[in-house]
Amino acid sequence: MVTQRVDHKWGMVVDLDRCTGCQACVVACQSENNLPINTKDLFLQRRAYEWIRIERYWEGEFPDVKARFIPIMCQHCENAPCEPVCPVFATYHNDEGLNVQVYNRCVGTRYCANNCPYQVRFFNYWEPVWPERLRNHLNPDVTVRSRGIMEKCSFCIQRIRRAEVTVERRERSNLDYATMKKRNFLPACVSACPTNALNFADQADASGPVKEYFDDVNEHPHNEAHDRKTRGYRLLEEMGTKPNVIYLKKVDPFPLRKGVGHGS
Amino acid sequence: MQEGRVLPAKEINRDLLRSILTTPNWYWVTVAVMAIIVLGAMSAAGLMINRGMGMTGLNRPVMWGFFIVNFVFWIGISHAGVMLSAILRLSKAEWRRPATRAAEVLTVFSLMTAVMMPLIHTGRPWRLVYWVYTLPFVPYDFARGIWPNIRSPLVWDPSAIFTYLTSSILFVMVALIPDMAVLRDRTTGIRHQAYALMAMGWQGTPRQWKLQIISGILLSALILPVFVSVHSIVSWDFGMAVAVKSWHSTIFAPYFVVGAVHSGVSAVVFVMILLRWIYGWENYIRHEHIDALGRLLIVVATGWFYFFVMEVIFGFYGREADEIAVREFQFTQPPWNLWFIFFTGLTYFLPVSLWLFKWTRRNLWIMSIACISVNIGMWLERFLIIVPGLAQKQMFTFTWYTYAPSAVEITIIGGTFAMVTLLMLLFSKVLPLIPLYDIKEGDMLKTEIKIGRATVPAVFRED
């Protein structure tokens, strides 16, 4: 545990223009966070665990067709619909802007998952088992969840905590963002992204990659007059959940011909 | 004016205590069959708790399924007791007398069954201690500074339900005291001692009668707000969910309460017809009672239908594309549209058309069919409210799926019906399901004497 009072507010920016749908983030998340192996059975039962998933949508109709990718993880909403419905405070907001899940508290009502508009909460329907040869691959920093527990993306809070401890204990330094940045506190998906589509930083820090977008989106909350200077938007903004994840619109230099596809 | 003749008190005692003092052969057979079904359901639940919730048909978008449907259904059935007992007692409806006890007992047992459903649904019932802190004998762990989340409807739920359970048990017990005394005087040995303990020294003195009547009326009046609140709060489990479009509605509270009364009173009518048949209580549960309940049910059903139509209209009135998409899904896409037609037909059009005529209301077979149809329909109603909104038509199409119950879920649901039947049967073995003193009081009020040429009631009740 660190002793300093830190007032970070973490945020993520997802640039859809850079996302190629390669799923590297999904694999990185899977191994970092001790997610159970997603077998074929789990997929067919629709109970697969994907704390971050690449949703793929088709635009247009064959042969004029384009694949669109959008990585979706827990949005860490400021007004999270999942939080007030939990009877035991198993999910709550911490003071770093993260929506955290307390596995020991969870009783398994699954109300939070019903109330999540992004469908990013995963219930352990079965006791997770790993093959014998993968026994040593589990991350010791992350709890292994048993059956009956709800889990979801934590923005790799174990990495943030480890960086904090390193900075404070070993380097006797302050926990400001500039010092933290030198340590690896990025979530696994962000580290793994080959095209830098995912960016993670303190929302208030000007040297980080996300401040510009958060400021813009916060200043023009409804974007009614299309007055945002950046491509930033939040998912399901009209629900008022105020996610701490911002998506940047895709810029398509070669749009599909008009009159093609489902939208026509 | 009531139909039926005035019976001597001795005959009333003999008839209504028959179920307790004698045991027919079919009784133990039925009890055994029901107990086997309950045991089967308990093993299924045990298997599910042992292996994990994967034994159910639940999946990622559909996190709530048959268990919650069944929970809402049994909470609904439990609303009959107060509706019949408290409201009709306060409004002095004479025809309530043979129905009250069965309705109250059905309330208690269906509530107990309903309470089990969320615990089975969570899959790890020992974690109850973190959640249902309202039980007085479960100490809540405040020492670590972790409190229950009072913003959650799932905390309001146990508070409301346990209040209702406590008050309805009290309600039954107060009404039972004079009958316990009758049983105390007619039994020997250990049963005598048990009844003597439960009769709490009842001697039938005027003061005791006065206290008993006052407490009955007081409890009736006090239980009414609880009765309205329970199903309102259960409906807020759904109404408070912003992300599920077909749930997020302000009309749910009255809609659920009226629906609960609809299914509950129907269930009571069916139970009464069964009791009349199996215990031969033709002199007590008469056609006029079933007739009166049938007329009451027309009103309740039509009130329910109004809220049902309003709920649909509110859905469209908001002109929210997502909500309209869910409605369209419910009304037009198979198999949901077929279930929907079944549900409206079984809940309203079939039973109400059967209740419209006097000869159908006085035909017990037709009444049984109508009342069972209402309950099948109301079960379907809860299913159609809960599942389609979760399964599909969320804003991100990527996670759409559907839901089919597993064998484990169906077994447990069947077990709950067997359990309520079993508990009712066991109760009928121990305590009278028709209040003796209430029937006698009704007969007393019915007695007429001749003064000169005029016929006047023998007793006037103080109001």
mmCIF file of C-alpha atoms in Angstrom, chain A residues 43-50 53-57 70 72 81-89 91 102-127 146-150 235-236 238-239 241, chain B residues 48-65 67 121-124 126-128 130-131 140-141 146-155 236-245 247 322 390 394-401:
data_model
loop_
_atom_site.group_PDB
_atom_site.id
_atom_site.type_symbol
_atom_site.label_atom_id
_atom_site.label_comp_id
_atom_site.label_asym_id
_atom_site.label_seq_id
_atom_site.Cartn_x
_atom_site.Cartn_y
_atom_site.Cartn_z
ATOM 1 C CA PHE A 43 -18.522 -19.616 -26.649
ATOM 2 C CA LEU A 44 -21.496 -21.723 -27.708
ATOM 3 C CA GLN A 45 -23.085 -21.210 -24.300
ATOM 4 C CA ARG A 46 -22.466 -17.470 -24.723
ATOM 5 C CA ARG A 47 -20.544 -17.411 -21.488
ATOM 6 C CA ALA A 48 -17.098 -16.558 -22.855
ATOM 7 C CA TYR A 49 -14.926 -14.128 -20.902
ATOM 8 C CA GLU A 50 -13.668 -11.147 -22.865
ATOM 9 C CA ARG A 53 -13.624 -7.630 -27.020
ATOM 10 C CA ILE A 54 -13.419 -6.538 -30.609
ATOM 11 C CA GLU A 55 -16.912 -6.105 -31.957
ATOM 12 C CA ARG A 56 -16.990 -6.480 -35.680
ATOM 13 C CA TYR A 57 -19.708 -4.933 -37.783
ATOM 14 C CA ILE A 70 -14.624 -1.409 -32.177
ATOM 15 C CA ILE A 72 -15.220 -2.542 -26.096
ATOM 16 C CA PRO A 81 -25.677 2.146 -13.925
ATOM 17 C CA CYS A 82 -24.128 -1.012 -12.473
ATOM 18 C CA GLU A 83 -23.090 0.629 -9.202
ATOM 19 C CA PRO A 84 -26.347 1.674 -7.532
ATOM 20 C CA VAL A 85 -28.045 -1.662 -8.168
ATOM 21 C CA CYS A 86 -25.543 -3.859 -6.322
ATOM 22 C CA PRO A 87 -27.026 -4.651 -2.898
ATOM 23 C CA VAL A 88 -23.649 -5.272 -1.255
ATOM 24 C CA PHE A 89 -21.367 -2.590 -2.767
ATOM 25 C CA THR A 91 -18.991 -2.686 -7.365
ATOM 26 C CA VAL A 102 -14.713 -6.433 -5.125
ATOM 27 C CA TYR A 103 -14.767 -10.170 -5.735
ATOM 28 C CA ASN A 104 -15.036 -11.094 -2.066
ATOM 29 C CA ARG A 105 -18.188 -9.035 -1.668
ATOM 30 C CA CYS A 106 -20.016 -10.263 -4.751
ATOM 31 C CA VAL A 107 -23.034 -12.425 -3.939
ATOM 32 C CA GLY A 108 -23.920 -13.093 -7.569
ATOM 33 C CA THR A 109 -27.267 -11.367 -8.071
ATOM 34 C CA ARG A 110 -26.113 -10.468 -11.609
ATOM 35 C CA TYR A 111 -28.169 -7.281 -11.457
ATOM 36 C CA CYS A 112 -25.128 -5.196 -12.471
ATOM 37 C CA ALA A 113 -24.705 -7.193 -15.662
ATOM 38 C CA ASN A 114 -28.351 -6.657 -16.579
ATOM 39 C CA ASN A 115 -27.991 -2.967 -15.996
ATOM 40 C CA CYS A 116 -24.784 -2.488 -17.967
ATOM 41 C CA PRO A 117 -25.631 -0.951 -21.359
ATOM 42 C CA TYR A 118 -22.229 -1.986 -22.735
ATOM 43 C CA GLN A 119 -22.553 -5.650 -21.748
ATOM 44 C CA VAL A 120 -19.014 -5.804 -20.379
ATOM 45 C CA ARG A 121 -19.651 -7.711 -17.169
ATOM 46 C CA PHE A 122 -18.854 -11.404 -17.057
ATOM 47 C CA PHE A 123 -20.278 -13.938 -14.661
ATOM 48 C CA ASN A 124 -18.385 -17.056 -13.667
ATOM 49 C CA TYR A 125 -21.018 -19.610 -14.537
ATOM 50 C CA TRP A 126 -18.492 -22.413 -14.045
ATOM 51 C CA GLU A 127 -15.497 -22.867 -11.813
ATOM 52 C CA SER A 146 -14.228 -18.700 -8.466
ATOM 53 C CA ARG A 147 -17.683 -19.555 -9.763
ATOM 54 C CA GLY A 148 -20.605 -17.329 -8.885
ATOM 55 C CA ILE A 149 -18.651 -14.080 -9.126
ATOM 56 C CA MET A 150 -19.052 -11.150 -11.471
ATOM 57 C CA LEU A 235 -20.373 5.321 -26.306
ATOM 58 C CA LEU A 236 -24.122 5.753 -25.739
ATOM 59 C CA GLU A 238 -27.307 9.983 -24.570
ATOM 60 C CA MET A 239 -27.649 7.632 -21.603
ATOM 61 C CA THR A 241 -23.330 7.382 -18.052
ATOM 62 C CA MET B 48 -26.500 -26.585 -9.459
ATOM 63 C CA ILE B 49 -24.939 -25.037 -6.362
ATOM 64 C CA ASN B 50 -22.221 -27.677 -6.454
ATOM 65 C CA ARG B 51 -21.340 -27.375 -10.145
ATOM 66 C CA GLY B 52 -22.094 -23.702 -10.697
ATOM 67 C CA MET B 53 -24.740 -21.593 -12.363
ATOM 68 C CA GLY B 54 -23.635 -23.041 -15.685
ATOM 69 C CA MET B 55 -26.223 -25.762 -15.072
ATOM 70 C CA THR B 56 -28.904 -23.210 -15.946
ATOM 71 C CA GLY B 57 -29.689 -21.841 -19.382
ATOM 72 C CA LEU B 58 -28.529 -18.355 -18.428
ATOM 73 C CA ASN B 59 -25.892 -16.620 -20.498
ATOM 74 C CA ARG B 60 -24.295 -13.245 -20.954
ATOM 75 C CA PRO B 61 -27.098 -10.961 -22.073
ATOM 76 C CA VAL B 62 -29.787 -12.963 -20.230
ATOM 77 C CA MET B 63 -28.540 -12.992 -16.659
ATOM 78 C CA TRP B 64 -31.990 -13.387 -15.109
ATOM 79 C CA GLY B 65 -34.264 -16.221 -16.120
ATOM 80 C CA PHE B 67 -35.786 -18.280 -11.140
ATOM 81 C CA HIS B 121 -30.682 -17.765 -8.326
ATOM 82 C CA THR B 122 -27.424 -16.352 -6.938
ATOM 83 C CA GLY B 123 -25.883 -19.813 -6.876
ATOM 84 C CA ARG B 124 -24.061 -19.372 -3.572
ATOM 85 C CA TRP B 126 -24.295 -18.964 1.984
ATOM 86 C CA ARG B 127 -23.399 -15.464 0.844
ATOM 87 C CA LEU B 128 -26.837 -14.445 2.050
ATOM 88 C CA TYR B 130 -23.752 -10.065 3.013
ATOM 89 C CA TRP B 131 -27.075 -9.317 1.464
ATOM 90 C CA TYR B 140 -24.527 -7.865 9.827
ATOM 91 C CA ASP B 141 -20.817 -7.326 9.714
ATOM 92 C CA ILE B 146 -18.893 -2.048 4.867
ATOM 93 C CA TRP B 147 -22.554 -1.267 4.630
ATOM 94 C CA PRO B 148 -25.316 -2.586 2.420
ATOM 95 C CA ASN B 149 -26.093 -0.399 -0.554
ATOM 96 C CA ILE B 150 -29.427 1.150 0.277
ATOM 97 C CA ARG B 151 -29.714 2.551 -3.245
ATOM 98 C CA SER B 152 -30.160 -0.950 -4.603
ATOM 99 C CA PRO B 153 -33.693 -2.282 -5.163
ATOM 100 C CA LEU B 154 -32.274 -5.628 -4.090
ATOM 101 C CA VAL B 155 -31.889 -4.229 -0.585
ATOM 102 C CA TRP B 236 -38.726 -1.623 -9.088
ATOM 103 C CA ASP B 237 -36.150 -4.375 -9.513
ATOM 104 C CA PHE B 238 -37.075 -3.936 -13.132
ATOM 105 C CA GLY B 239 -38.270 -0.325 -13.214
ATOM 106 C CA MET B 240 -34.966 0.980 -11.863
ATOM 107 C CA ALA B 241 -32.861 -0.681 -14.550
ATOM 108 C CA VAL B 242 -31.964 2.057 -17.003
ATOM 109 C CA ALA B 243 -30.145 -0.155 -19.443
ATOM 110 C CA VAL B 244 -32.975 -2.604 -20.149
ATOM 111 C CA LYS B 245 -35.429 -0.729 -22.275
ATOM 112 C CA TRP B 247 -38.020 -2.723 -17.915
ATOM 113 C CA ASP B 322 -34.662 1.224 -28.702
ATOM 114 C CA LEU B 390 -32.531 -8.721 -21.799
ATOM 115 C CA GLN B 394 -29.713 -3.679 -27.004
ATOM 116 C CA MET B 395 -27.903 -0.932 -28.792
ATOM 117 C CA PHE B 396 -24.907 -3.081 -29.584
ATOM 118 C CA THR B 397 -26.098 -5.954 -31.715
ATOM 119 C CA PHE B 398 -22.935 -7.952 -31.086
ATOM 120 C CA THR B 399 -24.153 -9.433 -27.799
ATOM 121 C CA TRP B 400 -27.683 -10.412 -28.796
ATOM 122 C CA TYR B 401 -28.702 -13.875 -27.783
#
